[in-house]
């Protein structure tokens, strides 16, 4: 049976499922409850300078009937007295010595860093996480993402911390930056023990149509929030990959954060090299109980593939993430419709006709509603298979025989790339496109009978 | 049997005739509407006789534009609210929803439709106004779904409209004939009021048009005439004993039920003759009124019945027993009915006892009324012949729609015909 325990940069935990520094880790009560529920670690809600929070703090992006596909907040770091937090931390670490109880910190001056590090070490913290991410409020005071966005400042602070700390240090990065490797390098150069990412993405989740103010509305006004939840996972995965493929950063352990909710999310993060994961929104949405699903799913995955520990497959997808120019231009897939599964919604038809390559035909009048692929026109873009509401109904079938392999890079080296306006070697040359005027004839079916 | 107790008051009546398609609440509508795939050239829409843009109104409900959804519905169907509950959606829109192809329950289109229309009716949100007066006048005979739809459409086009209606309420069989568990009188009439308040056509109640003089008068006073007279009373079947006490026509029985609810007389042992939807309704209704035994007797086999399967199942669910291969030959009894004599195809005869007979053996045609109108051609089933594009009859001044041209279909067909005829009238008078 799989062994889920980890040693993350010297921080040991019974499993890689940690709660991210956020409201679910606001108190000792919550963290103990989470450990009881099965979480392996928790990064305490960021401690630091005293704050005051507003009321009306969260907003969400709902998609159809899915609540909180994206989630946004304008909350600051912990507004509870440091003393209370430390007392509770001491109790948690005493009762759960084998769990990864990590203190997230955000202060300003070197002296403050030195002092607070000492205090959390005394309280038994297994590690420290540096919050350089908060993109609202704290950054206006020169902390949080103001640091995360300035690699020079970040490096200096991490150096202070590394000087002062005797327990492992995780530097938490902000995604609000063009190249995540810049702050990543700064952290590594300052000798951080590990990195975690992402913190929240600067965002406005929506505008209230009555007050004309952004959500969450605070007495008629709003401010940019930090976006997280399922919607940000793709951004986070990409940044994780950037770090894990960077020659100087890749050996630094990364705790993956952003939109993690299910075992699949967890596996994807590990495949791109994360060796612990942190969760906030999913726990805020469903409570601590969701960890049951993550754990059961991860175990099943590992048992089926014969992995003993997560290190057996950590980073396994990295070699397959490459640059566009190394993709095989000779590879060819075409859509195929399984007529037994098709329900006849014709969404694939209209998607391809209006949004892709006019490669799907409707049946003749009176011949039902199952469309067909016009293979000559299909460029294999996948769109139809993505819009099809029936799982596995449209599949993309490989058409080339696999014998040829030619990339843009190889073609460039062979001086065989299109490089003039009307170059015959361009991809779309000779590809069928209907005459523009046909659009006017193919108007929506005659509705005059109604 | 006797699953239903005889209702003693209105509350008990409503309990026995509980609405089959109750109004959705906002949460139900939100989740249900989220399921719609927004199909291209949607099959549900193609299955709707009035062509309501169903994916559009469902999406509008989902995005909180409920009024817009109601507008989408009414733009296509003036009886949008009635249709939501009374349409046989299982064989129309919902029956065509692509989800059926995967054995996933189809969208509850009818209930979503009501969610939108009921909302604007309850808030009395006016969405239409009469078009600028064009100085022309149209008379409509019959305030059924076809007549009302025609009136609404004509008013938006600027015509003055007078409806002549034999009865005292609008909507025809929608209020007088449809089973009470499909829609309440209040709900039907609320929609009628909602439409009339916005569009301002005149309805002259208790004004049957029955004579040549009246017809001539109308022809003189109006630029065009729309016939939305539906079908007539229950047809006489020349069955020996048909005149005995306790023998009722289905349409008359149902009208009595719709108007008088629990006060309607229903026997203890009821035999319903017929195999169409009206027979199913009458049988279900007798059972719900607390008859201890209701038998549905049909001359052919179960498969041959004209009724929708779901209507038969609904009747059986209410406790009705079906007897097939049973042609009635005589109604027995000494003054009052005491039984019916049947004959099987094999020639075998048998008697079933009862104290009430409901004949659901078809409605009479309006042939004698139609004969008052010059040049009005009928087909071999006494249906008015019309041009299917304009609903104009062979007498160009007359247009027609609803049961009078289709021999008895659904409310939605009447609604569609009325709209079409109004456009036909407009094209003809221009
Ligand atoms: C028992 C029963 C159950 C039904 N159930 C359903 C159902 O569940 N769902 C559904 O969609 N459809 C149902 N129908 C069918 C539906 O009611 C009709 O198809 C629809 O009402 C037809 O509309 P119409 O306007 O053509 O005629 P009608 O509704 O019949 O209206 C005709 C109107 O014209 C009036 N009229 C007739 N002659 C004259 C005259 N000479 N002068 C003045 N006024 C006149 C009548 O009083 C009546 O108001 C049912 C029908 C019956 C009989
Ligand atoms: C309300 C709220 C408050 C947060 N506060 C903190 C914080 O104090 N310190 C911190 O490092 N990150 C904070 N975060 C960011 C989360 O730890 C996490 O990085 C982010 O939410 C992405 O993970 P998720 O998609 O699982 O929510 C906060 C997030 C939310 C939603
Ligand atoms: S893969 Fe793209 S081009 Fe091919 S049929 Fe599907 S949508 Fe059209
Ligand atoms: S999208 Fe899928 S289900 Fe819909 S018509 Fe195309 S193949 Fe069929
Ligand atoms: S067929 Fe069903 S899923 Fe498709 S548009 Fe109509 S209601 Fe929506």
mmCIF file of N, CA and C in Angstrom, chain B residues 224-305:
data_model
loop_
_atom_site.group_PDB
_atom_site.id
_atom_site.type_symbol
_atom_site.label_atom_id
_atom_site.label_comp_id
_atom_site.label_asym_id
_atom_site.label_seq_id
_atom_site.Cartn_x
_atom_site.Cartn_y
_atom_site.Cartn_z
ATOM 1 N N UNK B 224 -62.740 41.622 -41.765
ATOM 2 C CA UNK B 224 -62.430 40.195 -41.866
ATOM 3 C C UNK B 224 -63.015 39.505 -40.644
ATOM 4 N N UNK B 225 -63.207 38.195 -40.770
ATOM 5 C CA UNK B 225 -63.798 37.431 -39.664
ATOM 6 C C UNK B 225 -62.939 36.193 -39.414
ATOM 7 N N UNK B 226 -62.643 35.950 -38.153
ATOM 8 C CA UNK B 226 -61.883 34.751 -37.787
ATOM 9 C C UNK B 226 -62.808 33.775 -37.080
ATOM 10 N N UNK B 227 -62.761 32.515 -37.515
ATOM 11 C CA UNK B 227 -63.597 31.479 -36.913
ATOM 12 C C UNK B 227 -62.755 30.624 -35.972
ATOM 13 N N UNK B 228 -63.019 30.787 -34.690
ATOM 14 C CA UNK B 228 -62.300 29.980 -33.705
ATOM 15 C C UNK B 228 -63.303 29.264 -32.826
ATOM 16 N N UNK B 229 -64.240 28.570 -33.495
ATOM 17 C CA UNK B 229 -65.392 28.026 -32.770
ATOM 18 C C UNK B 229 -65.161 26.635 -32.194
ATOM 19 N N UNK B 230 -64.021 26.047 -32.497
ATOM 20 C CA UNK B 230 -63.749 24.734 -31.929
ATOM 21 C C UNK B 230 -64.696 23.675 -32.420
ATOM 22 N N UNK B 231 -64.914 22.673 -31.561
ATOM 23 C CA UNK B 231 -65.858 21.602 -31.873
ATOM 24 C C UNK B 231 -67.115 21.842 -31.044
ATOM 25 N N UNK B 232 -68.105 20.995 -31.236
ATOM 26 C CA UNK B 232 -69.354 21.189 -30.513
ATOM 27 C C UNK B 232 -69.466 20.302 -29.286
ATOM 28 N N UNK B 233 -70.719 20.088 -28.869
ATOM 29 C CA UNK B 233 -71.010 19.246 -27.706
ATOM 30 C C UNK B 233 -70.676 17.790 -28.027
ATOM 31 N N UNK B 234 -70.783 16.930 -27.021
ATOM 32 C CA UNK B 234 -70.527 15.516 -27.246
ATOM 33 C C UNK B 234 -71.509 14.972 -28.284
ATOM 34 N N UNK B 235 -70.975 14.213 -29.208
ATOM 35 C CA UNK B 235 -71.813 13.701 -30.297
ATOM 36 C C UNK B 235 -72.801 12.656 -29.775
ATOM 37 N N UNK B 236 -73.973 12.618 -30.402
ATOM 38 C CA UNK B 236 -74.988 11.620 -30.077
ATOM 39 C C UNK B 236 -74.624 10.340 -30.803
ATOM 40 N N UNK B 237 -74.722 9.191 -30.119
ATOM 41 C CA UNK B 237 -74.231 7.968 -30.755
ATOM 42 C C UNK B 237 -75.345 6.997 -31.183
ATOM 43 N N UNK B 238 -76.612 7.410 -30.963
ATOM 44 C CA UNK B 238 -77.729 6.547 -31.322
ATOM 45 C C UNK B 238 -77.634 5.174 -30.668
ATOM 46 N N UNK B 239 -77.220 5.193 -29.411
ATOM 47 C CA UNK B 239 -77.133 3.957 -28.647
ATOM 48 C C UNK B 239 -78.470 3.787 -27.928
ATOM 49 N N UNK B 240 -79.102 2.637 -28.011
ATOM 50 C CA UNK B 240 -80.357 2.471 -27.277
ATOM 51 C C UNK B 240 -80.132 2.777 -25.793
ATOM 52 N N UNK B 241 -81.013 3.581 -25.235
ATOM 53 C CA UNK B 241 -80.909 3.914 -23.806
ATOM 54 C C UNK B 241 -80.052 5.110 -23.522
ATOM 55 N N UNK B 242 -79.530 5.771 -24.571
ATOM 56 C CA UNK B 242 -78.625 6.898 -24.389
ATOM 57 C C UNK B 242 -79.289 8.064 -23.653
ATOM 58 N N UNK B 243 -80.641 8.099 -23.668
ATOM 59 C CA UNK B 243 -81.344 9.223 -23.057
ATOM 60 C C UNK B 243 -81.680 8.993 -21.591
ATOM 61 N N UNK B 244 -81.228 7.874 -21.019
ATOM 62 C CA UNK B 244 -81.587 7.589 -19.625
ATOM 63 C C UNK B 244 -80.905 8.569 -18.671
ATOM 64 N N UNK B 245 -81.506 8.715 -17.488
ATOM 65 C CA UNK B 245 -80.882 9.537 -16.449
ATOM 66 C C UNK B 245 -79.552 8.914 -16.057
ATOM 67 N N UNK B 246 -78.553 9.760 -15.876
ATOM 68 C CA UNK B 246 -77.247 9.228 -15.465
ATOM 69 C C UNK B 246 -76.315 8.992 -16.629
ATOM 70 N N UNK B 247 -76.762 9.333 -17.845
ATOM 71 C CA UNK B 247 -75.862 9.244 -18.999
ATOM 72 C C UNK B 247 -75.412 10.664 -19.350
ATOM 73 N N UNK B 248 -74.111 10.876 -19.370
ATOM 74 C CA UNK B 248 -73.572 12.224 -19.592
ATOM 75 C C UNK B 248 -72.622 12.219 -20.782
ATOM 76 N N UNK B 249 -72.541 13.367 -21.420
ATOM 77 C CA UNK B 249 -71.484 13.571 -22.409
ATOM 78 C C UNK B 249 -70.227 13.999 -21.666
ATOM 79 N N UNK B 250 -69.077 13.549 -22.146
ATOM 80 C CA UNK B 250 -67.833 13.848 -21.427
ATOM 81 C C UNK B 250 -67.568 15.355 -21.366
ATOM 82 N N UNK B 251 -67.740 16.026 -22.494
ATOM 83 C CA UNK B 251 -67.424 17.452 -22.518
ATOM 84 C C UNK B 251 -68.313 18.224 -21.543
ATOM 85 N N UNK B 252 -69.587 17.802 -21.481
ATOM 86 C CA UNK B 252 -70.528 18.482 -20.585
ATOM 87 C C UNK B 252 -70.184 18.160 -19.127
ATOM 88 N N UNK B 253 -69.845 16.883 -18.894
ATOM 89 C CA UNK B 253 -69.472 16.491 -17.531
ATOM 90 C C UNK B 253 -68.252 17.285 -17.064
ATOM 91 N N UNK B 254 -67.257 17.388 -17.943
ATOM 92 C CA UNK B 254 -66.013 18.070 -17.549
ATOM 93 C C UNK B 254 -66.259 19.565 -17.339
ATOM 94 N N UNK B 255 -67.108 20.128 -18.194
ATOM 95 C CA UNK B 255 -67.419 21.550 -18.015
ATOM 96 C C UNK B 255 -68.076 21.787 -16.657
ATOM 97 N N UNK B 256 -69.020 20.890 -16.319
ATOM 98 C CA UNK B 256 -69.689 20.957 -15.027
ATOM 99 C C UNK B 256 -68.646 20.894 -13.906
ATOM 100 N N UNK B 257 -67.708 19.944 -14.063
ATOM 101 C CA UNK B 257 -66.670 19.750 -13.056
ATOM 102 C C UNK B 257 -65.792 20.985 -12.913
ATOM 103 N N UNK B 258 -65.417 21.569 -14.056
ATOM 104 C CA UNK B 258 -64.523 22.732 -13.996
ATOM 105 C C UNK B 258 -65.232 23.921 -13.358
ATOM 106 N N UNK B 259 -66.547 24.013 -13.606
ATOM 107 C CA UNK B 259 -67.251 25.178 -13.077
ATOM 108 C C UNK B 259 -67.701 24.959 -11.638
ATOM 109 N N UNK B 260 -68.081 23.723 -11.308
ATOM 110 C CA UNK B 260 -68.711 23.505 -10.000
ATOM 111 C C UNK B 260 -67.888 22.670 -9.020
ATOM 112 N N UNK B 261 -66.744 22.223 -9.487
ATOM 113 C CA UNK B 261 -65.820 21.489 -8.619
ATOM 114 C C UNK B 261 -66.514 20.388 -7.814
ATOM 115 N N UNK B 262 -66.388 20.425 -6.488
ATOM 116 C CA UNK B 262 -66.854 19.296 -5.678
ATOM 117 C C UNK B 262 -68.367 19.122 -5.731
ATOM 118 N N UNK B 263 -69.074 20.143 -6.233
ATOM 119 C CA UNK B 263 -70.537 20.024 -6.268
ATOM 120 C C UNK B 263 -71.019 19.218 -7.468
ATOM 121 N N UNK B 264 -70.133 18.870 -8.346
ATOM 122 C CA UNK B 264 -70.505 18.105 -9.546
ATOM 123 C C UNK B 264 -70.987 16.710 -9.157
ATOM 124 N N UNK B 265 -72.069 16.277 -9.792
ATOM 125 C CA UNK B 265 -72.561 14.939 -9.477
ATOM 126 C C UNK B 265 -71.693 13.881 -10.147
ATOM 127 N N UNK B 266 -71.224 12.933 -9.352
ATOM 128 C CA UNK B 266 -70.499 11.776 -9.898
ATOM 129 C C UNK B 266 -71.056 10.534 -9.218
ATOM 130 N N UNK B 267 -71.388 9.519 -10.002
ATOM 131 C CA UNK B 267 -71.960 8.299 -9.441
ATOM 132 C C UNK B 267 -70.925 7.515 -8.652
ATOM 133 N N UNK B 268 -71.367 6.346 -8.168
ATOM 134 C CA UNK B 268 -70.465 5.486 -7.414
ATOM 135 C C UNK B 268 -69.708 4.540 -8.316
ATOM 136 N N UNK B 269 -70.471 4.034 -9.289
ATOM 137 C CA UNK B 269 -69.852 3.111 -10.242
ATOM 138 C C UNK B 269 -70.021 3.740 -11.617
ATOM 139 N N UNK B 270 -68.890 4.172 -12.160
ATOM 140 C CA UNK B 270 -68.929 4.962 -13.387
ATOM 141 C C UNK B 270 -68.304 4.168 -14.523
ATOM 142 N N UNK B 271 -69.005 4.162 -15.665
ATOM 143 C CA UNK B 271 -68.402 3.586 -16.870
ATOM 144 C C UNK B 271 -68.161 4.716 -17.853
ATOM 145 N N UNK B 272 -66.902 4.820 -18.333
ATOM 146 C CA UNK B 272 -66.568 5.833 -19.332
ATOM 147 C C UNK B 272 -66.385 5.123 -20.656
ATOM 148 N N UNK B 273 -67.104 5.567 -21.683
ATOM 149 C CA UNK B 273 -67.021 4.949 -22.998
ATOM 150 C C UNK B 273 -66.098 5.762 -23.887
ATOM 151 N N UNK B 274 -65.075 5.113 -24.416
ATOM 152 C CA UNK B 274 -64.181 5.817 -25.335
ATOM 153 C C UNK B 274 -62.727 5.478 -25.074
ATOM 154 N N UNK B 275 -61.864 5.884 -25.995
ATOM 155 C CA UNK B 275 -60.433 5.559 -25.864
ATOM 156 C C UNK B 275 -59.530 6.718 -26.204
ATOM 157 N N UNK B 276 -60.110 7.895 -26.238
ATOM 158 C CA UNK B 276 -59.281 9.069 -26.537
ATOM 159 C C UNK B 276 -58.852 9.778 -25.265
ATOM 160 N N UNK B 277 -58.149 10.889 -25.445
ATOM 161 C CA UNK B 277 -57.671 11.636 -24.275
ATOM 162 C C UNK B 277 -58.812 12.156 -23.413
ATOM 163 N N UNK B 278 -59.923 12.519 -24.066
ATOM 164 C CA UNK B 278 -61.057 13.009 -23.291
ATOM 165 C C UNK B 278 -61.611 11.898 -22.400
ATOM 166 N N UNK B 279 -61.631 10.678 -22.914
ATOM 167 C CA UNK B 279 -62.093 9.536 -22.109
ATOM 168 C C UNK B 279 -61.177 9.337 -20.904
ATOM 169 N N UNK B 280 -59.866 9.441 -21.154
ATOM 170 C CA UNK B 280 -58.909 9.264 -20.055
ATOM 171 C C UNK B 280 -59.153 10.319 -18.980
ATOM 172 N N UNK B 281 -59.332 11.563 -19.457
ATOM 173 C CA UNK B 281 -59.570 12.656 -18.511
ATOM 174 C C UNK B 281 -60.833 12.402 -17.697
ATOM 175 N N UNK B 282 -61.926 12.067 -18.398
ATOM 176 C CA UNK B 282 -63.206 11.885 -17.705
ATOM 177 C C UNK B 282 -63.100 10.760 -16.683
ATOM 178 N N UNK B 283 -62.384 9.700 -17.038
ATOM 179 C CA UNK B 283 -62.234 8.576 -16.115
ATOM 180 C C UNK B 283 -61.404 8.984 -14.896
ATOM 181 N N UNK B 284 -60.264 9.615 -15.166
ATOM 182 C CA UNK B 284 -59.416 10.097 -14.062
ATOM 183 C C UNK B 284 -60.196 11.006 -13.147
ATOM 184 N N UNK B 285 -60.939 11.908 -13.763
ATOM 185 C CA UNK B 285 -61.665 12.905 -12.994
ATOM 186 C C UNK B 285 -62.748 12.244 -12.127
ATOM 187 N N UNK B 286 -63.450 11.243 -12.687
ATOM 188 C CA UNK B 286 -64.469 10.547 -11.892
ATOM 189 C C UNK B 286 -63.830 9.878 -10.688
ATOM 190 N N UNK B 287 -62.656 9.275 -10.930
ATOM 191 C CA UNK B 287 -61.967 8.601 -9.827
ATOM 192 C C UNK B 287 -61.564 9.610 -8.759
ATOM 193 N N UNK B 288 -61.024 10.736 -9.192
ATOM 194 C CA UNK B 288 -60.597 11.749 -8.235
ATOM 195 C C UNK B 288 -61.777 12.373 -7.496
ATOM 196 N N UNK B 289 -62.967 12.262 -8.100
ATOM 197 C CA UNK B 289 -64.152 12.789 -7.422
ATOM 198 C C UNK B 289 -64.692 11.771 -6.418
ATOM 199 N N UNK B 290 -64.036 10.624 -6.299
ATOM 200 C CA UNK B 290 -64.402 9.694 -5.241
ATOM 201 C C UNK B 290 -65.334 8.572 -5.654
ATOM 202 N N UNK B 291 -65.576 8.381 -6.959
ATOM 203 C CA UNK B 291 -66.367 7.224 -7.387
ATOM 204 C C UNK B 291 -65.651 5.973 -6.899
ATOM 205 N N UNK B 292 -66.408 4.984 -6.445
ATOM 206 C CA UNK B 292 -65.719 3.822 -5.878
ATOM 207 C C UNK B 292 -65.225 2.878 -6.969
ATOM 208 N N UNK B 293 -65.788 3.013 -8.153
ATOM 209 C CA UNK B 293 -65.368 2.108 -9.230
ATOM 210 C C UNK B 293 -65.486 2.864 -10.556
ATOM 211 N N UNK B 294 -64.387 3.000 -11.262
ATOM 212 C CA UNK B 294 -64.440 3.661 -12.568
ATOM 213 C C UNK B 294 -63.873 2.711 -13.610
ATOM 214 N N UNK B 295 -64.670 2.432 -14.628
ATOM 215 C CA UNK B 295 -64.231 1.531 -15.682
ATOM 216 C C UNK B 295 -64.163 2.292 -16.992
ATOM 217 N N UNK B 296 -63.053 2.118 -17.659
ATOM 218 C CA UNK B 296 -62.882 2.731 -18.971
ATOM 219 C C UNK B 296 -63.120 1.621 -19.990
ATOM 220 N N UNK B 297 -64.163 1.755 -20.773
ATOM 221 C CA UNK B 297 -64.486 0.686 -21.721
ATOM 222 C C UNK B 297 -64.210 1.161 -23.144
ATOM 223 N N UNK B 298 -63.358 0.400 -23.840
ATOM 224 C CA UNK B 298 -62.983 0.788 -25.189
ATOM 225 C C UNK B 298 -63.247 -0.373 -26.135
ATOM 226 N N UNK B 299 -63.736 -0.035 -27.330
ATOM 227 C CA UNK B 299 -64.144 -1.120 -28.232
ATOM 228 C C UNK B 299 -62.952 -1.899 -28.786
ATOM 229 N N UNK B 300 -61.822 -1.234 -28.987
ATOM 230 C CA UNK B 300 -60.665 -1.932 -29.555
ATOM 231 C C UNK B 300 -59.703 -2.421 -28.486
ATOM 232 N N UNK B 301 -58.461 -2.652 -28.923
ATOM 233 C CA UNK B 301 -57.445 -3.099 -27.968
ATOM 234 C C UNK B 301 -56.810 -1.880 -27.304
ATOM 235 N N UNK B 302 -56.069 -2.139 -26.259
ATOM 236 C CA UNK B 302 -55.418 -1.060 -25.526
ATOM 237 C C UNK B 302 -54.478 -0.275 -26.445
ATOM 238 N N UNK B 303 -53.776 -1.021 -27.297
ATOM 239 C CA UNK B 303 -52.800 -0.390 -28.183
ATOM 240 C C UNK B 303 -53.464 0.539 -29.183
ATOM 241 N N UNK B 304 -54.719 0.206 -29.510
ATOM 242 C CA UNK B 304 -55.400 0.979 -30.555
ATOM 243 C C UNK B 304 -55.968 2.298 -30.051
ATOM 244 N N UNK B 305 -56.001 2.488 -28.750
ATOM 245 C CA UNK B 305 -56.607 3.703 -28.203
ATOM 246 C C UNK B 305 -55.922 4.948 -28.751
#
